[in-house]
Coordinates of C-alpha atoms and ligand atoms in Angstrom, one line a residue:
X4 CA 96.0 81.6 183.5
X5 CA 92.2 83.5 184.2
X6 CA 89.5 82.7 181.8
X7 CA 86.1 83.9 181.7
X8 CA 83.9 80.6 181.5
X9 CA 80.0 81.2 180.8
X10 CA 78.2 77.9 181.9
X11 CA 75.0 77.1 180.4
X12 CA 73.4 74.7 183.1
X13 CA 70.0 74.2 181.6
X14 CA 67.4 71.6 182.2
X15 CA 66.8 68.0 183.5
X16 CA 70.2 66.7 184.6
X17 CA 72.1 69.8 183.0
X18 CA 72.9 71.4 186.4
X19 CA 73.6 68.3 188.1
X20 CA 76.3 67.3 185.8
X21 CA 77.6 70.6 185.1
X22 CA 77.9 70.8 189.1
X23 CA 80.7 67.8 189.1
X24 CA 82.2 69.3 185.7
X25 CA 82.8 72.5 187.8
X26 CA 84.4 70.8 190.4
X27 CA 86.6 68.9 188.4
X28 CA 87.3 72.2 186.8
X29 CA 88.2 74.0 190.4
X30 CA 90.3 70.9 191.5
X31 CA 92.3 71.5 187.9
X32 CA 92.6 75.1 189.0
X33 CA 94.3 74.6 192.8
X34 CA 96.5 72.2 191.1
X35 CA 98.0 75.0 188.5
X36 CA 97.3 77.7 189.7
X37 CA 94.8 79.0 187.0
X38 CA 91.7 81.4 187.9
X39 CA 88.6 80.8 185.9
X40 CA 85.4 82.9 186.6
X41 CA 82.0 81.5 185.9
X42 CA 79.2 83.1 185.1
X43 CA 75.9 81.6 184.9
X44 CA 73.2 82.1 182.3
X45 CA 69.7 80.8 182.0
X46 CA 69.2 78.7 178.6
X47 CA 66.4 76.7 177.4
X48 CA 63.5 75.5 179.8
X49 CA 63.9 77.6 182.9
X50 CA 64.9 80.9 180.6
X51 CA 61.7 80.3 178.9
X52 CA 60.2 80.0 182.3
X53 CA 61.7 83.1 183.5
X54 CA 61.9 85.7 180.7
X55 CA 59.2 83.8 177.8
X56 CA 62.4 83.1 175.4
X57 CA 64.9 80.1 175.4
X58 CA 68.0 82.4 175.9
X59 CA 67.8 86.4 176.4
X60 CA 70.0 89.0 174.6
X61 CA 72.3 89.5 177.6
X62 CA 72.9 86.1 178.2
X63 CA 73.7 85.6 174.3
X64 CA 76.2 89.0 174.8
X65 CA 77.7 86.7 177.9
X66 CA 78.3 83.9 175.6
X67 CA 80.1 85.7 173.0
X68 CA 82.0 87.6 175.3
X69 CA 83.6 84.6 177.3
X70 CA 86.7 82.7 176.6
X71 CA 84.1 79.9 176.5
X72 CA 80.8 78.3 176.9
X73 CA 80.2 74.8 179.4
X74 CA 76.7 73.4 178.7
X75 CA 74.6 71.4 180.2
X76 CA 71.4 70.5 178.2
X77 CA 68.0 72.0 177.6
X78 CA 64.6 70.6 177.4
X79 CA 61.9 68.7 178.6
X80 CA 58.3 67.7 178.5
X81 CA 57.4 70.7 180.1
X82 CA 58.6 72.6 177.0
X83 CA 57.8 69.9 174.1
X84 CA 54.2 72.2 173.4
X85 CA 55.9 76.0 173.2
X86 CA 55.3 77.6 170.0
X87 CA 58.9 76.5 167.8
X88 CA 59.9 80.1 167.6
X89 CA 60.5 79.9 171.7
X90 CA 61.4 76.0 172.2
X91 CA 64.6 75.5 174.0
X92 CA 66.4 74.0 171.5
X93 CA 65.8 77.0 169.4
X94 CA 68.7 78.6 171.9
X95 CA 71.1 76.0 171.1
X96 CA 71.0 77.0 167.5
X97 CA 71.2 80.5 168.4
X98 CA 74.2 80.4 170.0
X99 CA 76.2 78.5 167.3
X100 CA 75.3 80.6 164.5
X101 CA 76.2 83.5 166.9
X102 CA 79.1 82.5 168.0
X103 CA 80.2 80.6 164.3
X104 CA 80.6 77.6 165.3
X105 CA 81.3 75.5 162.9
X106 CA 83.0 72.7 163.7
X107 CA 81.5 69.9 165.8
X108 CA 84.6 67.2 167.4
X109 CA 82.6 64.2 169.1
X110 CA 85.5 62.1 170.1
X111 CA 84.4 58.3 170.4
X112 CA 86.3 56.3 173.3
X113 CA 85.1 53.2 174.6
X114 CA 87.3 53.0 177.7
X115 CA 89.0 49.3 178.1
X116 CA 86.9 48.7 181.6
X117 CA 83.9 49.2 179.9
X118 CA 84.4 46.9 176.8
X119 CA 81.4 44.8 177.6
X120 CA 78.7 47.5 178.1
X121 CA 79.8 47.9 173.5
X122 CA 77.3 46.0 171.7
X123 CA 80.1 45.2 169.8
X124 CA 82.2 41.8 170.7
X125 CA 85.5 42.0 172.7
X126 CA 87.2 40.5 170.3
X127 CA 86.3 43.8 167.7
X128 CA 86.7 46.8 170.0
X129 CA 90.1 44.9 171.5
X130 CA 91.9 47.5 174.2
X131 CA 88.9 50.2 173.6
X132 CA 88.2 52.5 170.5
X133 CA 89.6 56.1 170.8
X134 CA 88.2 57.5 167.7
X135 CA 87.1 61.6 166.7
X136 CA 84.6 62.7 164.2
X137 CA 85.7 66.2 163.0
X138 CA 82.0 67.1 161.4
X139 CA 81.4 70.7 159.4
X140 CA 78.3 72.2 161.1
X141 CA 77.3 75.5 159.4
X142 CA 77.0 74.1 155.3
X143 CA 75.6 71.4 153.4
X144 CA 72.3 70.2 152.7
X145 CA 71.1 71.5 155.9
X146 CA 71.2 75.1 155.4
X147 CA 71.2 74.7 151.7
X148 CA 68.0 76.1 150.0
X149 CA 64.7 73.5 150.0
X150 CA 61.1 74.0 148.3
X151 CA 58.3 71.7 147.5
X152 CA 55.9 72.2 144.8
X153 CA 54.1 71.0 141.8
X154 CA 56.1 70.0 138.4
X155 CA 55.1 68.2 135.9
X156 CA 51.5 66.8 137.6
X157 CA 53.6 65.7 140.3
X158 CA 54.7 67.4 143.9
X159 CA 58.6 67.3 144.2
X160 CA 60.9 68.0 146.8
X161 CA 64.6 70.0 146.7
X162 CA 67.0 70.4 149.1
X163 CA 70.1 72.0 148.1
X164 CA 73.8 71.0 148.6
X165 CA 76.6 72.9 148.8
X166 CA 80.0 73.6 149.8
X167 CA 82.7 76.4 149.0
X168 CA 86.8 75.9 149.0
X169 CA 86.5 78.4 152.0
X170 CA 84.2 75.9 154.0
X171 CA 86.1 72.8 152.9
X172 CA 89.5 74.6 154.0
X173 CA 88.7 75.7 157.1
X174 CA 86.7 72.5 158.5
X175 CA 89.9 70.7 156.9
X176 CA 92.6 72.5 158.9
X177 CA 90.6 71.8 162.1
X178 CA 90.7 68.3 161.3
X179 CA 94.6 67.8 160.1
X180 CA 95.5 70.3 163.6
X181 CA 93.3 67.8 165.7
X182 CA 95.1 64.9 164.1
X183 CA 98.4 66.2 164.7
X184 CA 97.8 67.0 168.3
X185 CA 96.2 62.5 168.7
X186 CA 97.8 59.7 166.7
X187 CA 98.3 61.4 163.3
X188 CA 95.7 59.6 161.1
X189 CA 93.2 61.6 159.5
X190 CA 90.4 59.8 156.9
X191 CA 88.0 61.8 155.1
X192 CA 84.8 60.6 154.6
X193 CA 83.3 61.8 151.2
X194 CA 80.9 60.4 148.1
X195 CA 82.8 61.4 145.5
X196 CA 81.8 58.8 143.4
X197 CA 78.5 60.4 143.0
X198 CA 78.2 64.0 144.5
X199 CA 80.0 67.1 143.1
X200 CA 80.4 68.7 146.4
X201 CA 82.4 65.5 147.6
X202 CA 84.5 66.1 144.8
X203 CA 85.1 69.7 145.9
X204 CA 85.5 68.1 149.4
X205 CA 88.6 65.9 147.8
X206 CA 90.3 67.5 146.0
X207 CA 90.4 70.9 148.7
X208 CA 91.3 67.7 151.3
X209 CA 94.5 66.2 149.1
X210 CA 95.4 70.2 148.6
X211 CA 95.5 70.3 152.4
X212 CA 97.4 66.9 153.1
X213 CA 100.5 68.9 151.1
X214 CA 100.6 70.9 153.8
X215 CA 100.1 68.3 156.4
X216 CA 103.5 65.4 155.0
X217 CA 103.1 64.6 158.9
X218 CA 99.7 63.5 159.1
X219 CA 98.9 59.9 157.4
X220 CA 95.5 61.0 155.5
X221 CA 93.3 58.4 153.5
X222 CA 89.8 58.7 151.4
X223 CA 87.1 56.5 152.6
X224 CA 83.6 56.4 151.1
X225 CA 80.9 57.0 153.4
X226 CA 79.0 54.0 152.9
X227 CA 82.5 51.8 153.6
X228 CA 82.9 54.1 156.8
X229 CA 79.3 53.5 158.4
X230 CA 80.8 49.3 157.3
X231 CA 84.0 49.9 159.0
X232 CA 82.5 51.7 162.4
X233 CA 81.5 48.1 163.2
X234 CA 83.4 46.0 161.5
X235 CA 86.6 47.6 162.8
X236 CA 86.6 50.6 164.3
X237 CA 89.5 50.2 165.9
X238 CA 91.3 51.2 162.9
X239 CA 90.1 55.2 163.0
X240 CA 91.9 58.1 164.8
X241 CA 90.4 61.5 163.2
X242 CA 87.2 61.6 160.5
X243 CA 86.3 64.8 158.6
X244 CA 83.4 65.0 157.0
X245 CA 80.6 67.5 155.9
X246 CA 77.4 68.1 158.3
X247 CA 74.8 65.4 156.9
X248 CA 77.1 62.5 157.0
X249 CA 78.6 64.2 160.0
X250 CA 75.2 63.7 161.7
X251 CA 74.5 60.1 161.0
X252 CA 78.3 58.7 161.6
X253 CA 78.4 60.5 164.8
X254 CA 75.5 59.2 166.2
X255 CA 76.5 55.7 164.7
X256 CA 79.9 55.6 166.4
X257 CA 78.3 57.0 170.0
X258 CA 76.4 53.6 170.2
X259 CA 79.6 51.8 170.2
X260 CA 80.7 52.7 173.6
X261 CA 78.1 51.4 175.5
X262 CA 76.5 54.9 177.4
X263 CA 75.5 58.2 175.9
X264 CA 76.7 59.6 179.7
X265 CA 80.3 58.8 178.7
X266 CA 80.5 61.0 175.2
X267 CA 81.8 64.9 175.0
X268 CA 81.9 66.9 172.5
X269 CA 83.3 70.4 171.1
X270 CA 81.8 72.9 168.7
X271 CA 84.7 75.4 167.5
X272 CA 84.5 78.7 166.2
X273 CA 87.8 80.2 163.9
X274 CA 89.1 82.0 167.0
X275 CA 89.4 79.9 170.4
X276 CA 85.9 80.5 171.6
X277 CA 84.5 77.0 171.7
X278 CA 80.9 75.7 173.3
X279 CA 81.5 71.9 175.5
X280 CA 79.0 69.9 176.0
X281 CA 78.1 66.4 176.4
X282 CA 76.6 64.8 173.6
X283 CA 73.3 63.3 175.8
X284 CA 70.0 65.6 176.4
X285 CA 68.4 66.4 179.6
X286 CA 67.2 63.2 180.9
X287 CA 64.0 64.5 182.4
X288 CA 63.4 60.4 183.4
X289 CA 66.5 60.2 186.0
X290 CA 67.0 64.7 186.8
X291 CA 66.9 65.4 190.1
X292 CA 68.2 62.0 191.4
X293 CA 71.4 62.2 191.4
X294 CA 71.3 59.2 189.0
X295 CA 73.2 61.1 185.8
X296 CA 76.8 60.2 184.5
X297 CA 78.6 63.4 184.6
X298 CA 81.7 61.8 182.9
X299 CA 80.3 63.2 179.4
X300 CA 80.4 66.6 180.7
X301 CA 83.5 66.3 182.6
X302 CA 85.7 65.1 179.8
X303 CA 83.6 68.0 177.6
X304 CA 85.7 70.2 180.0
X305 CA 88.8 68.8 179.4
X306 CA 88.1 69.3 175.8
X307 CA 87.5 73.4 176.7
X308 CA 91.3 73.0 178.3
X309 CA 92.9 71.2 175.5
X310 CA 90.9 73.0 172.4
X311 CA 90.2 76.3 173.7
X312 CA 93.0 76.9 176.3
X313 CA 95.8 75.4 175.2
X314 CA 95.9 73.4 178.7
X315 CA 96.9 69.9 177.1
X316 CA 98.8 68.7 180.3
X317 CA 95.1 69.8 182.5
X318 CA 92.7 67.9 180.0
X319 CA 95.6 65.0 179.9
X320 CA 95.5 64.7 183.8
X321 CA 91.2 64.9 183.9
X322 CA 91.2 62.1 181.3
X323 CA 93.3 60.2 183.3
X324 CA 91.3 60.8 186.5
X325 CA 88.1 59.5 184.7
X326 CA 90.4 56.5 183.4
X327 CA 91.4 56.0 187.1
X328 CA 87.7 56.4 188.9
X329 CA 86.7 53.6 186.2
X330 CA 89.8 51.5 187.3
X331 CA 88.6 51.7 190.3
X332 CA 85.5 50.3 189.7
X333 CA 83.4 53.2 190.2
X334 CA 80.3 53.2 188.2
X335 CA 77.0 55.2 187.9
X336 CA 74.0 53.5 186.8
X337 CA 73.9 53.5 183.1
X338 CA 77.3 51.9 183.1
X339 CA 76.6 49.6 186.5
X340 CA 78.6 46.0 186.2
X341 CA 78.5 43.4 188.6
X342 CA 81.2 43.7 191.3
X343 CA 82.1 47.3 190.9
X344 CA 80.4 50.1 193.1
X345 CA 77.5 52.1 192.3
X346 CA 77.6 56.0 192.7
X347 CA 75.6 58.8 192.7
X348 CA 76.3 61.3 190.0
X349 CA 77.8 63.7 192.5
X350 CA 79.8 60.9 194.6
X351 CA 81.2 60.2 190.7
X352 CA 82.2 63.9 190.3
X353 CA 83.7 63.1 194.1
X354 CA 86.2 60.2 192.8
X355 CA 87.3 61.6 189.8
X356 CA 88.5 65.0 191.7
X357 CA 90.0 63.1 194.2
X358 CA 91.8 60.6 191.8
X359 CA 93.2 64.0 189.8
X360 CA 94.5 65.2 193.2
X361 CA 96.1 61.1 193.5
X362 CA 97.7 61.5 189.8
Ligands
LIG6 P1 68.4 62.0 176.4 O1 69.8 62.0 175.9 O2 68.1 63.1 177.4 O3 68.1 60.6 177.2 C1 68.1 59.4 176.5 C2 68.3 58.2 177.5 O4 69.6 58.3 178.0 C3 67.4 58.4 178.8 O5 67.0 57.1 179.2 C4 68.3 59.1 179.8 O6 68.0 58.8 181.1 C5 69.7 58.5 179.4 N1 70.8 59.4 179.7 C6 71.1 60.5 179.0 N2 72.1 61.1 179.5 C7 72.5 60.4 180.6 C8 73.5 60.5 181.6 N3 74.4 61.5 181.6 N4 73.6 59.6 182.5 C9 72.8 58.5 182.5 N5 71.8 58.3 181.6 C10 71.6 59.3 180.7 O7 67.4 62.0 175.2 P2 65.8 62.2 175.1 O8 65.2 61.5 176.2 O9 65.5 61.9 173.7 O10 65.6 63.8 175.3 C11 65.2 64.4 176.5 C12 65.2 65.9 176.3 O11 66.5 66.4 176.0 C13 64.3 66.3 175.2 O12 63.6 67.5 175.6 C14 65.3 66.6 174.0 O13 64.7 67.6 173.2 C15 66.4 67.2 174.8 N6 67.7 67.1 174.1 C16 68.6 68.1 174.4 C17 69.9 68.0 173.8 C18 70.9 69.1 174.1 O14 70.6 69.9 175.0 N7 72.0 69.2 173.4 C19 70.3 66.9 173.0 C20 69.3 65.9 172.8 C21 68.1 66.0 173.4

């Protein structure tokens, strides 16, 4: 197989841990025989350095025409006083809208050798959680229409919510494929006790699940589901749900694996073009030490080969590798226990290609 890769380094630790994602990649490559090209493009920080705007026309053309984007992170204090039109984060944005992508996949896994670093007891997240949050990323109450003014003597405050059946659908497919393809149990988070959109939501969902006899789908409430993330997590394989409660459950169930190093995540277009990045910023307090965890990114590239690629038997074996570094006892920093060995971001990158080449 060739593909055309476009890799978004960035700022801080992004090029560091991009680096070890790469070689992962290239180690995945000998092994099958597949080509991918990478071409490098400046976003964020050091594009606003170079050319005055956080990504530049050609490298957003370079994005769009790949089979897919790798990306590090962007920002930095450097950057935190540029006018908001040219931030770096404003490049991030630009590229999902351009490339529609509009669903976010943060899969939650709190690997069995890393139990303890969970703020939750042993005895909750049992042999590890493995749990995805399908989130719609392009609709809701974020892009819905907002104003503030005066009514009635007093200053009030809308912001607009709303979905279509044509959003609900195709966020819903994505979720019932990606639960077919892991355990086959898919709950979607809604409010339909109270919101109208949540009962659009349902009732497009349960439409869906027709078409899905295979896949064991169930309702949950999103208060219940921000109760049952750490009550007992252990219970979820796939979530749906729409981009505000998206947001907040995501970042609820990140905490519960001990290091935001260890998190990937996917944002998917309607074709296969996909951006993969790890869910963590740029780290400006440990870049240039080698001190990052590249195991976020590197598992955010065996998302690109199971999700974009159709590779599942590649991102299968790169999972595994990270599974088997850990065994190991490998650790970086941020997830450093007594008795196992501390690495270097780059020496990490090291054992998990060499434990894919072992597998
Ligand atoms: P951060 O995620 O960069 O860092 C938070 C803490 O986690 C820091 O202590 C950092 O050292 C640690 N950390 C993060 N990734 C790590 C890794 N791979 N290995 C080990 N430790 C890791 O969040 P922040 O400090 O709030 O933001 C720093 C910069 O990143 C800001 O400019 C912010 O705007 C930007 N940011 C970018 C993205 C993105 O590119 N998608 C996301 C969030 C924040």
């Amino acid at each position: 197989m060739q593909k055309n890769i476009t890799v978004l380094s960035g700022d801080g630790i992004g090029p560091e841990i991009v680096r070890e994602a790469i070689k992962v990649l290239d180690a995945v490559c000998a092994r099958f025989h597949h080509t991918f090209r990478y071409t490098y493009v400046d976003i964020g920080g050091c594009s606003i350095d170079k050319y005055g705007v956080p990504i530049t026309e050609e490298g957003m053309q370079q994005c769009k025409s790949a089979d897919s984007v790798l990306l590090g992170a962007v920002g930095g204090p450097k950057w935190d006083n540029c006018p908001p039109a040219i931030r770096p984060e404003k490049a991030l944005l630009a590229v999902r809208k351009e490339l529609g992508l509009f669903a976010n996949l943060r899969p939650t896994r709190l690997f069995p050798q890393l139990a303890s670093a969970s703020p939750l007891k042993e005895s909750i997240v049992g042999d590890g959680i493995d749990l995805l949050i399908v989130r719609e990323l392009t609709g809701g109450v974020y892009f819905g229409e907002r104003r503030t003014g005066e009514e009635n003597g007093d200053i009030v405050a809308h912001d607009d919510m709303n979905y279509s059946t044509r959003e609900i659908r195709r966020i819903g497919r994505v979720a019932f494929e990606t639960a077919r393809k892991r355990r086959g149990r898919l709950a979607s988070v809604d409010k339909a006790n109270v919101l109208d959109t949540s009962r659009l939501w349902r009732r497009v969902m349960h439409e869906l699940a027709q078409e899905y006899p295979d896949v064991i789908y169930s309702d949950i409430l999103v208060d219940n589901t921000a109760m049952q993330l750490i009550k007992n997590p252990t219970q979820f394989d796939v979530l749906v749900t729409e981009n505000m409660f998206g947001d907040i459950l995501s970042d609820e169930a990140s905490m519960l694996t001990g290091s935001i190093g260890m998190m990937p995540s996917a944002s998917l277009s309607e074709g296969t073009l996909g951006m993969y990045e790890p869910i963590h910023g740029s780290a400006p307090d440990i870049a240039g030490q080698n001190l990052a965890n590249p195991i976020g990114t590197i598992l955010s590239a065996a998302m690109m080969l199971r999700y974009s690629f159709s590779l599942t038997e590649e991102a299968d074996l790169i999972e595994s590798a990270v599974n088997r570094a850990l065994d190991l006892g490998y650790r970086t920093g941020d997830i450093f226990q007594p008795g196992c060995t501390k690495v270097g971001c780059s020496e990490m990158g090291d054992c998990i290609t060499a434990c894919l080449a072992r597998i």
